[in-house]
Coordinates of C-alpha atoms in Angstrom, one line a residue:
Chain A
M1 CA 15.1 7.5 -28.0
G2 CA 12.2 9.7 -26.7
C3 CA 9.3 8.0 -25.3
A4 CA 5.8 9.2 -24.7
I5 CA 4.3 6.3 -22.8
V6 CA 2.4 7.3 -19.7
V7 CA 2.6 4.9 -16.7
S8 CA -0.5 5.2 -14.5
E9 CA -0.2 6.1 -10.6
P10 CA 0.6 3.4 -8.0
S11 CA -2.7 1.7 -6.9
V12 CA -1.7 -0.7 -4.1
L13 CA -3.7 1.4 -1.5
Q14 CA -6.8 1.7 -3.7
D15 CA -6.7 -1.9 -4.3
L16 CA -6.4 -2.6 -0.8
A17 CA -9.2 -0.3 0.3
S18 CA -11.4 -1.9 -2.6
M19 CA -10.5 -5.2 -1.1
L20 CA -11.6 -4.0 2.4
R21 CA -14.8 -2.5 1.2
A22 CA -16.1 -5.6 -0.8
G23 CA -14.5 -8.2 1.6
D24 CA -13.2 -10.1 -1.2
G25 CA -11.2 -13.2 0.2
A26 CA -11.7 -12.0 4.0
D27 CA -10.8 -14.7 6.4
V28 CA -12.0 -12.9 9.6
T29 CA -14.9 -11.0 10.7
F30 CA -14.9 -8.6 13.5
V31 CA -18.4 -8.0 15.3
V32 CA -18.5 -4.5 16.6
G33 CA -21.7 -3.2 18.3
G34 CA -23.9 -5.4 16.0
R35 CA -22.2 -4.4 12.7
S36 CA -19.8 -7.0 10.9
F37 CA -16.5 -5.9 9.5
P38 CA -14.9 -8.5 7.3
A39 CA -11.0 -8.2 6.9
H40 CA -8.1 -10.0 6.0
R41 CA -5.7 -11.5 8.8
C42 CA -2.6 -11.2 6.8
V43 CA -2.9 -7.5 6.3
L44 CA -4.0 -6.8 9.9
A45 CA -1.0 -8.9 11.4
A46 CA 1.4 -7.1 9.0
R47 CA 0.2 -3.6 10.0
S48 CA -0.4 -4.2 14.0
A49 CA 1.5 -6.1 16.4
V50 CA -1.8 -6.2 18.5
F51 CA -3.8 -7.7 15.6
R52 CA -0.8 -10.1 15.3
A53 CA -1.1 -11.2 18.5
E54 CA -4.8 -11.4 18.6
L55 CA -4.9 -13.7 15.3
F56 CA -1.8 -15.5 15.2
G57 CA -0.6 -15.7 18.9
P58 CA 0.0 -18.8 20.5
M59 CA -3.0 -18.1 23.0
K60 CA -5.4 -18.0 20.3
E61 CA -7.4 -20.4 18.0
K62 CA -5.8 -20.1 14.8
A63 CA -8.9 -20.8 12.8
A64 CA -10.8 -18.1 14.9
T65 CA -12.7 -16.4 11.9
R66 CA -15.0 -14.2 14.3
V67 CA -13.8 -11.7 16.7
K68 CA -16.1 -9.7 19.0
V69 CA -15.0 -6.2 20.0
D70 CA -16.3 -4.9 22.9
N71 CA -16.4 -1.4 24.2
M72 CA -16.3 0.4 20.9
E73 CA -18.6 1.8 18.6
P74 CA -18.9 0.5 15.0
S75 CA -18.1 4.2 13.6
I76 CA -14.9 4.2 15.5
F77 CA -13.8 0.8 14.7
E78 CA -14.1 1.5 10.9
A79 CA -11.4 4.1 11.1
P80 CA -8.6 2.4 12.4
L81 CA -9.5 -0.6 10.1
C82 CA -9.3 1.6 7.2
F83 CA -6.0 2.9 8.3
V84 CA -4.6 -0.3 8.4
Y85 CA -5.2 -1.0 4.9
T86 CA -4.5 2.6 3.4
D87 CA -2.7 4.7 6.0
T88 CA -5.3 7.2 5.7
L89 CA -8.7 7.5 7.3
P90 CA -12.3 7.2 5.8
D91 CA -13.8 10.2 4.3
G92 CA -16.6 11.8 6.4
D93 CA -17.0 11.2 10.0
G94 CA -14.3 10.2 12.2
G95 CA -11.6 11.8 10.1
V96 CA -8.5 13.3 11.6
A97 CA -9.1 17.1 11.5
T98 CA -6.4 18.8 9.7
D99 CA -7.0 22.3 11.2
D100 CA -9.0 23.7 13.9
D101 CA -12.0 21.8 13.4
K102 CA -13.3 21.6 17.0
D103 CA -16.4 19.6 16.1
R104 CA -14.2 16.4 15.4
N105 CA -12.5 16.6 18.8
V106 CA -14.7 14.2 20.3
P107 CA -14.4 11.4 17.8
M108 CA -10.8 12.1 17.4
Q109 CA -10.5 11.3 21.1
H110 CA -12.3 7.9 20.5
L111 CA -9.9 7.5 17.6
L112 CA -6.8 8.0 19.7
V113 CA -8.0 5.4 22.2
A114 CA -8.8 2.8 19.2
A115 CA -5.3 3.5 17.8
D116 CA -3.5 3.0 21.2
R117 CA -5.6 -0.2 21.6
Y118 CA -4.6 -1.6 18.3
G119 CA -0.9 -0.6 18.5
L120 CA -1.3 2.0 15.5
D121 CA 1.4 4.3 16.6
R122 CA 1.3 6.6 13.3
L123 CA -2.6 7.0 13.6
R124 CA -2.0 7.8 17.2
L125 CA 0.4 10.6 16.4
M126 CA -2.2 11.7 13.7
C127 CA -4.7 12.1 16.4
E128 CA -2.1 13.8 18.8
V129 CA -1.7 16.4 15.9
G130 CA -5.4 17.0 15.5
M131 CA -6.2 17.4 19.0
C132 CA -3.1 19.5 19.5
H133 CA -4.6 21.8 16.8
S134 CA -7.9 22.1 18.5
I135 CA -6.8 22.7 22.2
D136 CA -8.8 25.4 23.9
A137 CA -9.8 26.4 27.6
D138 CA -12.9 24.2 27.4
T139 CA -11.3 20.9 26.3
V140 CA -7.7 21.0 27.4
A141 CA -8.3 19.4 30.6
T142 CA -10.1 16.5 29.1
T143 CA -7.4 16.1 26.4
L144 CA -4.7 16.2 29.1
A145 CA -6.4 13.4 30.9
L146 CA -6.4 11.4 27.8
A147 CA -3.0 12.2 26.9
E148 CA -1.9 11.0 30.3
Q149 CA -3.9 7.7 30.0
H150 CA -2.6 6.8 26.6
R151 CA 1.0 7.9 27.1
C152 CA 0.9 10.7 24.5
M153 CA 3.8 12.6 25.8
Q154 CA 3.9 15.4 23.0
L155 CA 0.2 16.2 23.4
K156 CA 0.5 16.0 27.1
N157 CA 3.4 18.8 26.8
A158 CA 1.2 20.7 24.4
C159 CA -1.7 20.7 27.0
L160 CA 0.6 21.6 29.9
G161 CA 2.2 24.4 27.9
F162 CA -1.5 25.7 26.8
I163 CA -2.8 25.7 30.8
A164 CA 0.4 27.3 32.0
S165 CA 0.2 30.0 29.3
R166 CA -0.6 33.6 30.8
G167 CA -4.2 34.2 32.0
M168 CA -5.4 30.7 31.1
L169 CA -5.4 28.8 34.4
G170 CA -8.5 30.6 35.7
A171 CA -10.9 29.5 32.8
V172 CA -9.5 25.9 32.6
V173 CA -10.1 25.2 36.5
Q174 CA -13.6 25.9 36.1
T175 CA -14.4 23.4 33.2
S176 CA -16.2 20.1 34.2
G177 CA -12.8 18.5 32.2
F178 CA -10.7 19.8 34.9
C179 CA -12.8 17.8 37.7
H180 CA -12.5 14.9 35.5
L181 CA -8.6 15.3 35.4
V182 CA -8.5 15.7 39.2
E183 CA -10.5 12.5 39.7
S184 CA -8.6 10.6 37.1
C185 CA -5.0 11.6 37.1
P186 CA -4.5 13.8 40.3
L187 CA -0.6 13.5 39.6
V188 CA -0.8 15.4 36.7
L189 CA -1.8 18.5 38.7
L190 CA 1.9 18.5 40.1
E191 CA 3.3 18.6 36.7
I192 CA 0.9 21.6 35.8
L193 CA 2.2 23.3 39.0
D194 CA 5.9 22.5 37.8
K195 CA 5.2 24.0 34.3
L196 CA 3.7 27.2 35.9
A197 CA 6.8 27.4 38.3
S198 CA 9.4 26.7 35.5
L199 CA 7.7 29.7 33.6
G200 CA 8.1 31.9 36.8
M201 CA 4.6 32.3 37.6
Chain B
M1 CA -2.0 26.7 18.7
G2 CA 1.1 25.7 17.1
C3 CA 2.0 21.8 17.2
A4 CA 5.4 20.3 16.9
I5 CA 4.4 16.7 16.6
V6 CA 5.9 15.2 13.8
V7 CA 3.9 12.2 12.2
S8 CA 6.0 9.3 10.7
E9 CA 5.7 8.6 6.9
P10 CA 2.9 6.2 5.8
S11 CA 4.0 2.4 6.0
V12 CA 1.7 0.2 4.4
L13 CA 3.9 -0.6 1.3
Q14 CA 6.9 -1.5 3.6
D15 CA 4.7 -3.3 5.8
L16 CA 3.2 -5.4 3.0
A17 CA 7.0 -6.0 1.7
S18 CA 7.8 -7.3 4.8
M19 CA 4.9 -9.6 4.9
L20 CA 5.8 -10.9 1.5
R21 CA 9.7 -11.2 2.6
A22 CA 8.8 -13.0 5.8
G23 CA 5.8 -15.2 4.4
D24 CA 3.9 -14.1 7.6
G25 CA 0.2 -15.5 7.3
A26 CA 0.9 -16.7 3.9
D27 CA -2.1 -19.0 2.6
V28 CA -0.8 -20.1 -0.8
T29 CA 2.9 -21.1 -2.1
F30 CA 3.9 -20.8 -5.6
V31 CA 6.5 -23.5 -6.9
V32 CA 8.5 -21.7 -9.6
G33 CA 11.4 -23.7 -10.8
G34 CA 12.1 -25.6 -7.7
R35 CA 11.9 -22.4 -5.7
S36 CA 8.9 -21.7 -3.1
F37 CA 7.3 -18.3 -2.9
P38 CA 4.8 -18.2 0.0
A39 CA 2.3 -15.3 -0.7
H40 CA -1.2 -14.2 0.3
R41 CA -4.4 -14.9 -1.7
C42 CA -6.4 -12.0 -0.7
V43 CA -3.6 -9.5 -1.9
L44 CA -2.9 -11.4 -5.1
A45 CA -6.8 -11.2 -6.0
A46 CA -7.0 -7.7 -5.2
R47 CA -4.1 -6.6 -7.4
S48 CA -4.6 -9.0 -10.3
A49 CA -7.7 -10.3 -12.1
V50 CA -5.7 -13.2 -13.3
F51 CA -4.7 -14.1 -9.8
R52 CA -8.1 -13.7 -8.6
A53 CA -9.3 -16.2 -11.2
E54 CA -6.7 -18.7 -10.4
L55 CA -7.2 -18.6 -6.7
F56 CA -10.8 -17.8 -6.3
G57 CA -12.3 -18.7 -9.6
P58 CA -15.2 -21.3 -10.0
M59 CA -12.9 -23.8 -11.9
K60 CA -10.4 -23.8 -9.1
E61 CA -10.3 -25.9 -5.9
K62 CA -10.7 -23.1 -3.4
A63 CA -8.3 -24.7 -0.7
A64 CA -5.5 -25.1 -3.3
T65 CA -2.4 -23.8 -1.4
R66 CA 0.2 -25.0 -3.8
V67 CA 0.6 -23.5 -7.4
K68 CA 3.0 -24.8 -9.9
V69 CA 4.1 -22.0 -12.3
D70 CA 5.5 -23.6 -15.5
N71 CA 7.6 -21.7 -18.1
M72 CA 9.0 -19.2 -15.9
E73 CA 12.3 -18.5 -14.2
P74 CA 12.1 -18.0 -10.3
S75 CA 14.0 -14.7 -10.7
I76 CA 11.4 -13.4 -13.1
F77 CA 8.5 -14.6 -11.0
E78 CA 9.7 -12.7 -8.1
A79 CA 9.5 -9.3 -9.7
P80 CA 5.8 -9.3 -10.5
L81 CA 5.1 -10.8 -7.0
C82 CA 7.0 -8.0 -5.4
F83 CA 5.2 -5.6 -7.7
V84 CA 1.7 -6.9 -6.5
Y85 CA 2.8 -6.1 -2.8
T86 CA 4.4 -2.8 -3.4
D87 CA 3.7 -1.1 -6.9
T88 CA 7.7 -1.2 -7.2
L89 CA 10.4 -4.0 -8.4
P90 CA 12.9 -5.4 -6.2
D91 CA 16.2 -4.0 -6.1
G92 CA 18.8 -5.7 -7.8
D93 CA 18.4 -8.0 -11.0
G94 CA 15.2 -8.0 -12.8
G95 CA 14.5 -4.3 -12.0
V96 CA 13.0 -1.9 -14.6
A97 CA 16.0 0.3 -16.1
T98 CA 15.0 3.8 -15.6
D99 CA 17.4 5.1 -18.6
D100 CA 19.6 3.5 -20.9
D101 CA 20.6 0.7 -19.3
K102 CA 20.8 -2.1 -22.0
D103 CA 22.0 -4.9 -20.0
R104 CA 18.8 -5.0 -18.5
N105 CA 16.9 -5.3 -21.6
V106 CA 16.5 -9.1 -21.9
P107 CA 15.1 -9.5 -18.4
M108 CA 12.9 -6.7 -18.7
Q109 CA 11.4 -8.5 -21.9
H110 CA 10.8 -11.4 -19.6
L111 CA 9.2 -9.2 -17.0
L112 CA 7.0 -7.9 -19.8
V113 CA 5.8 -11.4 -20.5
A114 CA 5.3 -12.2 -16.8
A115 CA 3.3 -8.6 -16.4
D116 CA 1.0 -9.6 -19.4
R117 CA 0.5 -13.1 -18.1
Y118 CA -0.7 -11.9 -14.6
G119 CA -2.7 -9.0 -16.1
L120 CA -0.4 -6.4 -14.3
D121 CA -1.0 -3.5 -16.7
R122 CA 0.8 -1.0 -14.7
L123 CA 3.9 -3.3 -14.6
R124 CA 3.5 -3.9 -18.2
L125 CA 3.7 -0.2 -19.0
M126 CA 6.8 0.4 -16.8
C127 CA 8.2 -2.5 -18.9
E128 CA 7.2 -0.7 -22.0
V129 CA 8.8 2.5 -20.9
G130 CA 12.0 0.8 -19.9
M131 CA 12.2 -1.1 -23.2
C132 CA 11.3 2.1 -25.2
H133 CA 14.2 4.0 -23.8
S134 CA 16.6 1.2 -24.6
I135 CA 15.5 0.7 -28.3
D136 CA 18.5 0.4 -30.8
A137 CA 19.4 -1.0 -34.2
D138 CA 20.3 -4.4 -32.7
T139 CA 17.4 -5.1 -30.4
V140 CA 14.4 -3.2 -32.0
A141 CA 13.2 -6.1 -34.2
T142 CA 12.9 -8.3 -31.2
T143 CA 11.4 -5.7 -29.1
L144 CA 8.8 -5.2 -31.9
A145 CA 8.0 -9.0 -32.1
L146 CA 7.6 -9.1 -28.2
A147 CA 5.3 -5.7 -28.6
E148 CA 3.3 -7.5 -31.3
Q149 CA 2.7 -10.7 -29.2
H150 CA 1.8 -8.8 -26.0
R151 CA -0.4 -6.0 -27.7
C152 CA 1.9 -3.2 -26.5
M153 CA 0.6 -0.8 -28.8
Q154 CA 2.7 2.1 -27.7
L155 CA 6.0 0.2 -27.6
K156 CA 5.0 -1.1 -31.0
N157 CA 4.7 2.2 -32.3
A158 CA 8.0 3.6 -30.9
C159 CA 9.8 0.4 -32.5
L160 CA 8.2 1.3 -35.9
G161 CA 9.1 4.9 -35.8
F162 CA 12.7 3.9 -34.8
I163 CA 13.0 1.4 -37.8
A164 CA 11.5 3.8 -40.2
S165 CA 13.9 6.8 -39.0
R166 CA 16.2 7.8 -41.8
G167 CA 19.1 5.3 -42.4
M168 CA 18.1 2.9 -40.0
L169 CA 16.5 0.1 -41.9
G170 CA 19.7 -1.2 -43.4
A171 CA 21.1 -2.2 -40.1
V172 CA 17.7 -3.6 -38.6
V173 CA 17.4 -5.9 -41.3
Q174 CA 20.7 -7.6 -41.0
T175 CA 20.0 -8.2 -37.2
S176 CA 19.0 -12.0 -36.2
G177 CA 16.1 -10.4 -34.3
F178 CA 14.9 -9.3 -37.8
C179 CA 14.8 -12.9 -38.9
H180 CA 12.9 -13.7 -35.9
L181 CA 10.3 -10.9 -36.5
V182 CA 9.9 -12.2 -40.1
E183 CA 9.1 -15.8 -38.8
S184 CA 6.8 -15.0 -35.9
C185 CA 5.0 -11.8 -37.1
P186 CA 5.1 -11.4 -41.0
L187 CA 2.2 -9.0 -41.1
V188 CA 4.2 -6.5 -39.1
L189 CA 6.5 -6.1 -42.1
L190 CA 3.6 -4.6 -43.9
E191 CA 3.2 -2.0 -41.0
I192 CA 6.9 -1.3 -41.4
L193 CA 6.2 -0.5 -45.0
D194 CA 3.3 1.5 -44.4
K195 CA 5.3 3.4 -41.7
L196 CA 8.0 4.0 -44.4
A197 CA 5.5 5.2 -47.0
S198 CA 3.8 7.6 -44.6
L199 CA 7.1 9.1 -44.0
G200 CA 7.6 9.6 -47.8
M201 CA 10.6 7.1 -48.3

């Protein structure tokens, strides 16, 4: 028999986003640069091995309800927190650029660091994709250093390929990012040379 | 610049399903017919106003960690619990039939009752769709009684339309379900007559 009943869309992710926004039933609060983020231990632990260890690990007080986060801006912390609940990033600032939105390159670098810190591999890959799309001569050395420090192999390979592409090296070595790369990851220079050699330059 | 990095699929729902299965970080346990179901108060409250009232309402002990569920089979309770975490039903028994799988009609009726009890409107609609697809002369009166008792207007209209379709009434009035309907919801008989009248019979 025909049936005209319309079933609404699934809403778990929206319900979790509302729960995060309202802080309903929160049992832990992260304090980041003076701002408080109420959250839910079980969700954090289900989504990240790092949060699981922090909140339920044998070394931690099980009843710890306030967790101070050092070395991170509140606006950066907000993004991985939202990602934990919804698999997406908050609207507005801190979002992963879907195309060559270079203005977002800097927050995305911070976001990648945060994703790595909390073991959010999918978010890290999303950042790698965003940064990969916005590689240019000015930023590639900085991006390469970051990729090296956070073991982003695919982003690193994209950077090496870009630097070794014809006529690019001259512009790249003059950037301040390249100085930073030389200081922070000197062994990567060898990989740039290998890449150039493999391309017959 | 092209980018070959592949980002994995979103995994919030799988992660929540694992959390439910393992009971990790559970802070409430439902006891249903001798079986225990560990769960997470914040997720339940985010997804259902009924659970929210039960677990966080002013009338309840906030620290209640064991909740006894009466008048429900464990196998039935499992389905709405899974739905709360994932917006889908567990595989195997208790699932909503996607086509005319009449063997599942009885558990789906129980599921609809459970969905109504916990205020899970989308699950209730899914049950209505499943039951709507399996309406036949033998079961339509029972389904109509259930639709009436749980305010499922769309399923009720589908049942009325089926009963009033040409040549169907004779078979329906001979079923035991029709006796049950007469006893439990006698006013619906008037609606059947109205339906027949509106179709010019």
